[in-house]
PDB file of C-alpha atoms in Angstrom:
ATOM      1  CA  ASN A   1     -50.042 -13.668 -33.002  1.00  0.00           C
ATOM      2  CA  ALA A   2     -51.795 -13.260 -35.733  1.00  0.00           C
ATOM      3  CA  GLY A   3     -51.233 -11.321 -38.279  1.00  0.00           C
ATOM      4  CA  VAL A   4     -52.544  -8.241 -40.546  1.00  0.00           C
ATOM      5  CA  MET A   5     -55.106  -9.554 -42.730  1.00  0.00           C
ATOM      6  CA  GLN A   6     -57.154  -8.596 -45.148  1.00  0.00           C
ATOM      7  CA  ASN A   7     -59.962 -10.603 -47.591  1.00  0.00           C
ATOM      8  CA  PRO A   8     -61.306 -11.673 -50.150  1.00  0.00           C
ATOM      9  CA  ARG A   9     -57.025 -12.692 -50.989  1.00  0.00           C
ATOM     10  CA  HIS A  10     -58.946 -12.177 -55.157  1.00  0.00           C
ATOM     11  CA  LEU A  11     -61.655 -10.372 -56.131  1.00  0.00           C
ATOM     12  CA  VAL A  12     -63.611 -10.280 -59.939  1.00  0.00           C
ATOM     13  CA  ARG A  13     -66.537  -7.675 -60.432  1.00  0.00           C
ATOM     14  CA  ARG A  14     -67.687  -6.616 -63.668  1.00  0.00           C
ATOM     15  CA  ARG A  15     -67.433  -2.908 -64.540  1.00  0.00           C
ATOM     16  CA  GLY A  16     -69.860  -0.770 -62.504  1.00  0.00           C
ATOM     17  CA  GLN A  17     -70.187  -3.134 -59.415  1.00  0.00           C
ATOM     18  CA  GLU A  18     -69.189  -2.323 -55.629  1.00  0.00           C
ATOM     19  CA  ALA A  19     -65.814  -4.151 -54.214  1.00  0.00           C
ATOM     20  CA  ARG A  20     -65.992  -3.252 -50.463  1.00  0.00           C
ATOM     21  CA  LEU A  21     -62.381  -5.536 -49.002  1.00  0.00           C
ATOM     22  CA  ARG A  22     -61.814  -5.663 -45.784  1.00  0.00           C
ATOM     23  CA  CYS A  23     -58.333  -5.130 -42.912  1.00  0.00           C
ATOM     24  CA  SER A  24     -58.597  -7.220 -39.307  1.00  0.00           C
ATOM     25  CA  PRO A  25     -55.197  -5.013 -37.969  1.00  0.00           C
ATOM     26  CA  MET A  26     -52.591  -6.744 -36.076  1.00  0.00           C
ATOM     27  CA  LYS A  27     -54.051  -8.212 -32.626  1.00  0.00           C
ATOM     28  CA  GLY A  28     -53.349  -4.392 -30.398  1.00  0.00           C
ATOM     29  CA  HIS A  29     -53.084  -1.805 -33.306  1.00  0.00           C
ATOM     30  CA  SER A  30     -55.407   1.061 -33.520  1.00  0.00           C
ATOM     31  CA  HIS A  31     -54.362   2.043 -36.728  1.00  0.00           C
ATOM     32  CA  VAL A  32     -55.177   1.283 -40.029  1.00  0.00           C
ATOM     33  CA  TYR A  33     -53.518   2.085 -43.595  1.00  0.00           C
ATOM     34  CA  TRP A  34     -54.585   1.127 -46.980  1.00  0.00           C
ATOM     35  CA  TYR A  35     -51.867   0.632 -50.338  1.00  0.00           C
ATOM     36  CA  ARG A  36     -52.640   0.464 -54.177  1.00  0.00           C
ATOM     37  CA  GLN A  37     -49.870  -1.591 -56.325  1.00  0.00           C
ATOM     38  CA  LEU A  38     -51.024  -0.903 -59.544  1.00  0.00           C
ATOM     39  CA  PRO A  39     -49.368  -4.075 -62.577  1.00  0.00           C
ATOM     40  CA  GLU A  40     -45.552  -2.562 -62.478  1.00  0.00           C
ATOM     41  CA  GLU A  41     -46.081   0.303 -59.920  1.00  0.00           C
ATOM     42  CA  GLY A  42     -45.125   0.474 -56.167  1.00  0.00           C
ATOM     43  CA  LEU A  43     -46.984   0.806 -53.852  1.00  0.00           C
ATOM     44  CA  LYS A  44     -49.523   4.426 -53.368  1.00  0.00           C
ATOM     45  CA  PHE A  45     -51.112   5.618 -49.259  1.00  0.00           C
ATOM     46  CA  MET A  46     -54.817   5.821 -50.185  1.00  0.00           C
ATOM     47  CA  VAL A  47     -56.113   6.507 -46.603  1.00  0.00           C
ATOM     48  CA  TYR A  48     -55.380   5.939 -42.483  1.00  0.00           C
ATOM     49  CA  LEU A  49     -57.535   5.296 -40.540  1.00  0.00           C
ATOM     50  CA  GLN A  50     -58.125   5.330 -36.544  1.00  0.00           C
ATOM     51  CA  LYS A  51     -61.047   3.497 -34.585  1.00  0.00           C
ATOM     52  CA  GLU A  52     -64.490   5.225 -35.505  1.00  0.00           C
ATOM     53  CA  ASN A  53     -61.735   8.406 -37.196  1.00  0.00           C
ATOM     54  CA  ILE A  54     -60.695   8.647 -40.677  1.00  0.00           C
ATOM     55  CA  ILE A  55     -57.021  10.399 -40.596  1.00  0.00           C
ATOM     56  CA  ASP A  56     -56.097  11.165 -43.646  1.00  0.00           C
ATOM     57  CA  GLU A  57     -57.512  10.622 -46.868  1.00  0.00           C
ATOM     58  CA  SER A  58     -54.904  12.496 -49.142  1.00  0.00           C
ATOM     59  CA  GLY A  59     -54.463   9.749 -51.428  1.00  0.00           C
ATOM     60  CA  MET A  60     -58.558   7.897 -51.818  1.00  0.00           C
ATOM     61  CA  PRO A  61     -59.328   9.244 -55.863  1.00  0.00           C
ATOM     62  CA  LYS A  62     -61.713  12.114 -54.926  1.00  0.00           C
ATOM     63  CA  GLU A  63     -64.273   9.651 -55.865  1.00  0.00           C
ATOM     64  CA  ARG A  64     -66.159   6.690 -55.629  1.00  0.00           C
ATOM     65  CA  PHE A  65     -63.714   5.036 -52.671  1.00  0.00           C
ATOM     66  CA  SER A  66     -63.982   5.092 -49.070  1.00  0.00           C
ATOM     67  CA  ALA A  67     -62.996   3.863 -46.132  1.00  0.00           C
ATOM     68  CA  GLU A  68     -63.859   3.190 -42.114  1.00  0.00           C
ATOM     69  CA  PHE A  69     -62.964   2.125 -39.374  1.00  0.00           C
ATOM     70  CA  PRO A  70     -65.724   1.624 -36.808  1.00  0.00           C
ATOM     71  CA  LYS A  71     -65.363   0.341 -33.740  1.00  0.00           C
ATOM     72  CA  GLU A  72     -66.223  -3.227 -33.747  1.00  0.00           C
ATOM     73  CA  GLY A  73     -65.092  -4.996 -36.885  1.00  0.00           C
ATOM     74  CA  PRO A  74     -62.983  -4.867 -39.728  1.00  0.00           C
ATOM     75  CA  SER A  75     -61.820  -1.555 -41.649  1.00  0.00           C
ATOM     76  CA  ILE A  76     -63.953  -2.042 -44.859  1.00  0.00           C
ATOM     77  CA  LEU A  77     -62.758  -0.223 -48.766  1.00  0.00           C
ATOM     78  CA  ARG A  78     -65.546   0.408 -50.644  1.00  0.00           C
ATOM     79  CA  ILE A  79     -65.068   1.058 -54.278  1.00  0.00           C
ATOM     80  CA  GLN A  80     -68.683   1.682 -55.807  1.00  0.00           C
ATOM     81  CA  GLN A  81     -69.156   1.402 -59.990  1.00  0.00           C
ATOM     82  CA  VAL A  82     -65.757  -0.253 -60.294  1.00  0.00           C
ATOM     83  CA  VAL A  83     -64.246   0.319 -63.558  1.00  0.00           C
ATOM     84  CA  ARG A  84     -61.415  -1.605 -65.227  1.00  0.00           C
ATOM     85  CA  GLY A  85     -58.123   0.679 -63.520  1.00  0.00           C
ATOM     86  CA  ASP A  86     -59.194  -0.197 -60.621  1.00  0.00           C
ATOM     87  CA  SER A  87     -58.025  -3.591 -61.172  1.00  0.00           C
ATOM     88  CA  ALA A  88     -54.952  -3.557 -58.625  1.00  0.00           C
ATOM     89  CA  ALA A  89     -52.870  -4.969 -55.420  1.00  0.00           C
ATOM     90  CA  TYR A  90     -55.309  -3.431 -52.305  1.00  0.00           C
ATOM     91  CA  PHE A  91     -52.278  -3.614 -49.353  1.00  0.00           C
ATOM     92  CA  CYS A  92     -53.341  -2.725 -45.433  1.00  0.00           C
ATOM     93  CA  ALA A  93     -51.033  -1.743 -42.913  1.00  0.00           C
ATOM     94  CA  SER A  94     -51.540  -1.548 -39.273  1.00  0.00           C
ATOM     95  CA  SER A  95     -49.370  -0.295 -36.262  1.00  0.00           C
ATOM     96  CA  LEU A  96     -49.797  -0.003 -33.283  1.00  0.00           C
ATOM     97  CA  GLY A  97     -49.484   3.836 -32.773  1.00  0.00           C
ATOM     98  CA  THR A  98     -48.795   6.994 -34.702  1.00  0.00           C
ATOM     99  CA  GLY A  99     -45.453   8.788 -35.987  1.00  0.00           C
ATOM    100  CA  ALA A 100     -42.173   7.527 -38.101  1.00  0.00           C
ATOM    101  CA  HIS A 101     -41.001   5.124 -35.217  1.00  0.00           C
ATOM    102  CA  TYR A 102     -43.667   2.169 -35.582  1.00  0.00           C
ATOM    103  CA  GLU A 103     -43.458   0.236 -38.421  1.00  0.00           C
ATOM    104  CA  GLN A 104     -46.512  -0.935 -40.178  1.00  0.00           C
ATOM    105  CA  TYR A 105     -46.747  -4.298 -40.997  1.00  0.00           C
ATOM    106  CA  PHE A 106     -48.348  -5.241 -43.879  1.00  0.00           C
ATOM    107  CA  GLY A 107     -50.998  -8.120 -44.933  1.00  0.00           C
ATOM    108  CA  PRO A 108     -51.568 -10.021 -48.147  1.00  0.00           C
ATOM    109  CA  GLY A 109     -53.445  -8.054 -49.724  1.00  0.00           C
ATOM    110  CA  THR A 110     -56.962  -8.389 -51.501  1.00  0.00           C
ATOM    111  CA  ARG A 111     -56.192  -8.768 -55.905  1.00  0.00           C
ATOM    112  CA  LEU A 112     -59.477  -7.076 -57.181  1.00  0.00           C
ATOM    113  CA  THR A 113     -59.396  -7.964 -61.239  1.00  0.00           C
ATOM    114  CA  VAL A 114     -62.764  -4.724 -62.727  1.00  0.00           C
ATOM    115  CA  THR A 115     -63.914  -7.690 -66.361  1.00  0.00           C
TER     116      THR A 115
ATOM    117  CA  ASP B   1     -42.136  11.506 -55.134  1.00  0.00           C
ATOM    118  CA  ALA B   2     -39.644   8.626 -52.981  1.00  0.00           C
ATOM    119  CA  LYS B   3     -36.711  10.365 -51.694  1.00  0.00           C
ATOM    120  CA  THR B   4     -33.929   7.609 -51.953  1.00  0.00           C
ATOM    121  CA  THR B   5     -32.916   6.299 -54.887  1.00  0.00           C
ATOM    122  CA  GLN B   6     -31.273   2.673 -55.244  1.00  0.00           C
ATOM    123  CA  PRO B   7     -29.827   0.605 -58.032  1.00  0.00           C
ATOM    124  CA  PRO B   8     -32.362  -1.178 -60.001  1.00  0.00           C
ATOM    125  CA  SER B   9     -31.294  -4.775 -60.239  1.00  0.00           C
ATOM    126  CA  MET B  10     -28.311  -6.787 -57.506  1.00  0.00           C
ATOM    127  CA  ASP B  11     -27.544 -10.164 -57.995  1.00  0.00           C
ATOM    128  CA  CYS B  12     -25.588 -12.234 -54.421  1.00  0.00           C
ATOM    129  CA  ALA B  13     -24.750 -15.542 -54.659  1.00  0.00           C
ATOM    130  CA  GLU B  14     -26.583 -17.811 -52.373  1.00  0.00           C
ATOM    131  CA  GLY B  15     -25.123 -17.970 -48.684  1.00  0.00           C
ATOM    132  CA  ARG B  16     -23.216 -14.541 -49.566  1.00  0.00           C
ATOM    133  CA  ALA B  17     -23.088 -11.652 -48.016  1.00  0.00           C
ATOM    134  CA  ALA B  18     -25.794  -8.747 -49.791  1.00  0.00           C
ATOM    135  CA  ASN B  19     -25.020  -5.200 -49.683  1.00  0.00           C
ATOM    136  CA  LEU B  20     -27.944  -3.144 -50.741  1.00  0.00           C
ATOM    137  CA  PRO B  21     -27.251  -0.267 -51.131  1.00  0.00           C
ATOM    138  CA  CYS B  22     -29.166   3.485 -50.531  1.00  0.00           C
ATOM    139  CA  ASN B  23     -28.742   7.341 -51.562  1.00  0.00           C
ATOM    140  CA  HIS B  24     -31.137   9.620 -49.230  1.00  0.00           C
ATOM    141  CA  SER B  25     -28.988  12.935 -49.307  1.00  0.00           C
ATOM    142  CA  THR B  26     -31.655  15.288 -48.155  1.00  0.00           C
ATOM    143  CA  ILE B  27     -32.931  13.263 -44.988  1.00  0.00           C
ATOM    144  CA  SER B  28     -33.558  15.975 -42.295  1.00  0.00           C
ATOM    145  CA  GLY B  29     -32.235  14.834 -38.546  1.00  0.00           C
ATOM    146  CA  ASN B  30     -35.657  13.907 -37.623  1.00  0.00           C
ATOM    147  CA  GLU B  31     -36.170  11.744 -40.846  1.00  0.00           C
ATOM    148  CA  TYR B  32     -35.683   7.247 -40.132  1.00  0.00           C
ATOM    149  CA  VAL B  33     -34.506   5.220 -42.750  1.00  0.00           C
ATOM    150  CA  TYR B  34     -36.881   2.138 -43.829  1.00  0.00           C
ATOM    151  CA  TRP B  35     -36.553  -1.166 -45.166  1.00  0.00           C
ATOM    152  CA  TYR B  36     -39.062  -3.672 -46.885  1.00  0.00           C
ATOM    153  CA  ARG B  37     -39.348  -6.228 -48.544  1.00  0.00           C
ATOM    154  CA  GLN B  38     -41.596  -7.631 -51.220  1.00  0.00           C
ATOM    155  CA  ILE B  39     -41.731 -11.432 -52.223  1.00  0.00           C
ATOM    156  CA  HIS B  40     -43.394 -11.147 -55.674  1.00  0.00           C
ATOM    157  CA  SER B  41     -45.946 -10.023 -55.320  1.00  0.00           C
ATOM    158  CA  GLN B  42     -47.430 -10.445 -51.320  1.00  0.00           C
ATOM    159  CA  GLY B  43     -47.596  -7.710 -48.841  1.00  0.00           C
ATOM    160  CA  PRO B  44     -44.702  -5.965 -48.325  1.00  0.00           C
ATOM    161  CA  GLN B  45     -42.780  -6.506 -45.380  1.00  0.00           C
ATOM    162  CA  TYR B  46     -40.929  -4.395 -42.524  1.00  0.00           C
ATOM    163  CA  ILE B  47     -36.735  -5.754 -42.418  1.00  0.00           C
ATOM    164  CA  ILE B  48     -35.573  -2.944 -39.744  1.00  0.00           C
ATOM    165  CA  HIS B  49     -35.120   0.610 -39.736  1.00  0.00           C
ATOM    166  CA  GLY B  50     -33.032   2.776 -37.828  1.00  0.00           C
ATOM    167  CA  LEU B  51     -32.696   6.867 -37.379  1.00  0.00           C
ATOM    168  CA  LYS B  52     -28.984   7.693 -36.224  1.00  0.00           C
ATOM    169  CA  ASN B  53     -27.364   4.095 -34.620  1.00  0.00           C
ATOM    170  CA  ASN B  54     -26.750   1.576 -37.035  1.00  0.00           C
ATOM    171  CA  GLU B  55     -29.651  -1.647 -35.872  1.00  0.00           C
ATOM    172  CA  THR B  56     -29.093  -5.260 -35.860  1.00  0.00           C
ATOM    173  CA  ASN B  57     -32.007  -7.947 -35.562  1.00  0.00           C
ATOM    174  CA  GLU B  58     -33.015 -11.063 -36.174  1.00  0.00           C
ATOM    175  CA  MET B  59     -33.511  -9.960 -40.140  1.00  0.00           C
ATOM    176  CA  ALA B  60     -30.488  -7.649 -41.163  1.00  0.00           C
ATOM    177  CA  SER B  61     -28.366  -4.944 -40.575  1.00  0.00           C
ATOM    178  CA  LEU B  62     -28.626  -1.272 -41.109  1.00  0.00           C
ATOM    179  CA  ILE B  63     -25.843   0.845 -41.126  1.00  0.00           C
ATOM    180  CA  ILE B  64     -26.482   4.476 -41.276  1.00  0.00           C
ATOM    181  CA  THR B  65     -23.327   6.499 -42.974  1.00  0.00           C
ATOM    182  CA  GLU B  66     -22.622   9.603 -40.102  1.00  0.00           C
ATOM    183  CA  ASP B  67     -23.552  11.972 -42.426  1.00  0.00           C
ATOM    184  CA  ARG B  68     -26.917   9.929 -43.176  1.00  0.00           C
ATOM    185  CA  LYS B  69     -26.901  10.523 -46.855  1.00  0.00           C
ATOM    186  CA  SER B  70     -27.432   7.050 -47.443  1.00  0.00           C
ATOM    187  CA  SER B  71     -27.472   3.441 -45.756  1.00  0.00           C
ATOM    188  CA  THR B  72     -26.498  -0.255 -46.458  1.00  0.00           C
ATOM    189  CA  LEU B  73     -28.622  -3.315 -46.057  1.00  0.00           C
ATOM    190  CA  ILE B  74     -26.891  -6.238 -44.749  1.00  0.00           C
ATOM    191  CA  LEU B  75     -28.160  -9.601 -45.358  1.00  0.00           C
ATOM    192  CA  PRO B  76     -25.770 -11.847 -43.643  1.00  0.00           C
ATOM    193  CA  HIS B  77     -26.371 -14.513 -45.571  1.00  0.00           C
ATOM    194  CA  ALA B  78     -28.113 -14.278 -48.415  1.00  0.00           C
ATOM    195  CA  THR B  79     -30.257 -17.260 -49.557  1.00  0.00           C
ATOM    196  CA  LEU B  80     -32.938 -18.125 -52.156  1.00  0.00           C
ATOM    197  CA  ARG B  81     -36.101 -17.324 -49.540  1.00  0.00           C
ATOM    198  CA  ASP B  82     -34.505 -13.347 -50.563  1.00  0.00           C
ATOM    199  CA  THR B  83     -35.653 -12.850 -54.214  1.00  0.00           C
ATOM    200  CA  ALA B  84     -36.789  -9.969 -53.732  1.00  0.00           C
ATOM    201  CA  VAL B  85     -38.041  -6.811 -54.536  1.00  0.00           C
ATOM    202  CA  TYR B  86     -36.337  -4.380 -51.632  1.00  0.00           C
ATOM    203  CA  TYR B  87     -37.563  -0.327 -51.010  1.00  0.00           C
ATOM    204  CA  CYS B  88     -35.335   2.279 -49.159  1.00  0.00           C
ATOM    205  CA  ILE B  89     -37.834   4.455 -47.397  1.00  0.00           C
ATOM    206  CA  VAL B  90     -37.360   7.810 -45.799  1.00  0.00           C
ATOM    207  CA  ARG B  91     -40.161   8.851 -42.786  1.00  0.00           C
ATOM    208  CA  VAL B  92     -40.528  11.913 -41.891  1.00  0.00           C
ATOM    209  CA  GLY B  93     -40.829  12.004 -37.321  1.00  0.00           C
ATOM    210  CA  GLY B  94     -43.024  13.293 -35.834  1.00  0.00           C
ATOM    211  CA  SER B  95     -45.814  11.720 -33.691  1.00  0.00           C
ATOM    212  CA  GLY B  96     -48.494  12.965 -36.787  1.00  0.00           C
ATOM    213  CA  ASN B  97     -49.718  10.200 -40.099  1.00  0.00           C
ATOM    214  CA  THR B  98     -46.351   9.845 -41.901  1.00  0.00           C
ATOM    215  CA  PRO B  99     -47.143   6.472 -45.381  1.00  0.00           C
ATOM    216  CA  LEU B 100     -44.366   5.400 -46.392  1.00  0.00           C
ATOM    217  CA  VAL B 101     -44.187   6.297 -49.590  1.00  0.00           C
ATOM    218  CA  PHE B 102     -42.465   3.160 -51.557  1.00  0.00           C
ATOM    219  CA  GLY B 103     -40.429   3.759 -54.966  1.00  0.00           C
ATOM    220  CA  LYS B 104     -39.169   1.604 -57.386  1.00  0.00           C
ATOM    221  CA  GLY B 105     -37.265  -0.508 -54.913  1.00  0.00           C
ATOM    222  CA  THR B 106     -33.924  -3.065 -55.698  1.00  0.00           C
ATOM    223  CA  ARG B 107     -35.071  -6.467 -57.070  1.00  0.00           C
ATOM    224  CA  LEU B 108     -32.263  -8.631 -55.416  1.00  0.00           C
ATOM    225  CA  SER B 109     -31.919 -12.030 -56.981  1.00  0.00           C
ATOM    226  CA  VAL B 110     -30.241 -14.411 -55.595  1.00  0.00           C
ATOM    227  CA  ILE B 111     -28.429 -17.260 -56.883  1.00  0.00           C
ATOM    228  CA  ALA B 112     -27.497 -20.480 -56.011  1.00  0.00           C
TER     229      ALA B 112
END
């Protein structure tokens, strides 16, 4: 049973470019979460999505960041006009259901470097 | 902000049990205790979780005190591959979205 998959694993973008990060949840999971880990810091929640719906985006920066989870295909985290401060590891997690009794399983992450 | 307090670092000899403490004195009755670990820069790995009762799985045991204000994660026979940052997380119960709130964790070093 394949785990959560993320690609690319490493992404380098120049300032002002767009970054697209993809996440395929575990088989059977329809709940996807995105977290960001800045250098030397802990993981911070960004957004929670179910198929075709954003449920909670309370941790998402108000500008330049967006997320989607279409009916078919992976979840996408999109960062427009990247700046150096966006350099971080972005982790995706998935779960079988919502609620605290459902554990979240994480992918290997995408390391974004903005030059 | 994290609702838990953990020691910043611990050492453990290879082959011995690693006991990682966590204080969560403000925990509510419907909040779960979760443990994750992060090895180097990999994605966090789920270890175990519990509500009131002690729990055990193939990776670890979770001991929760009767008043639920603290807990201990036990790795029964630590190996070098268990060197990681371990996060104790309190997660609100219910059916709504409950994101994981990561603190600074405990950096466990397993020594040969």
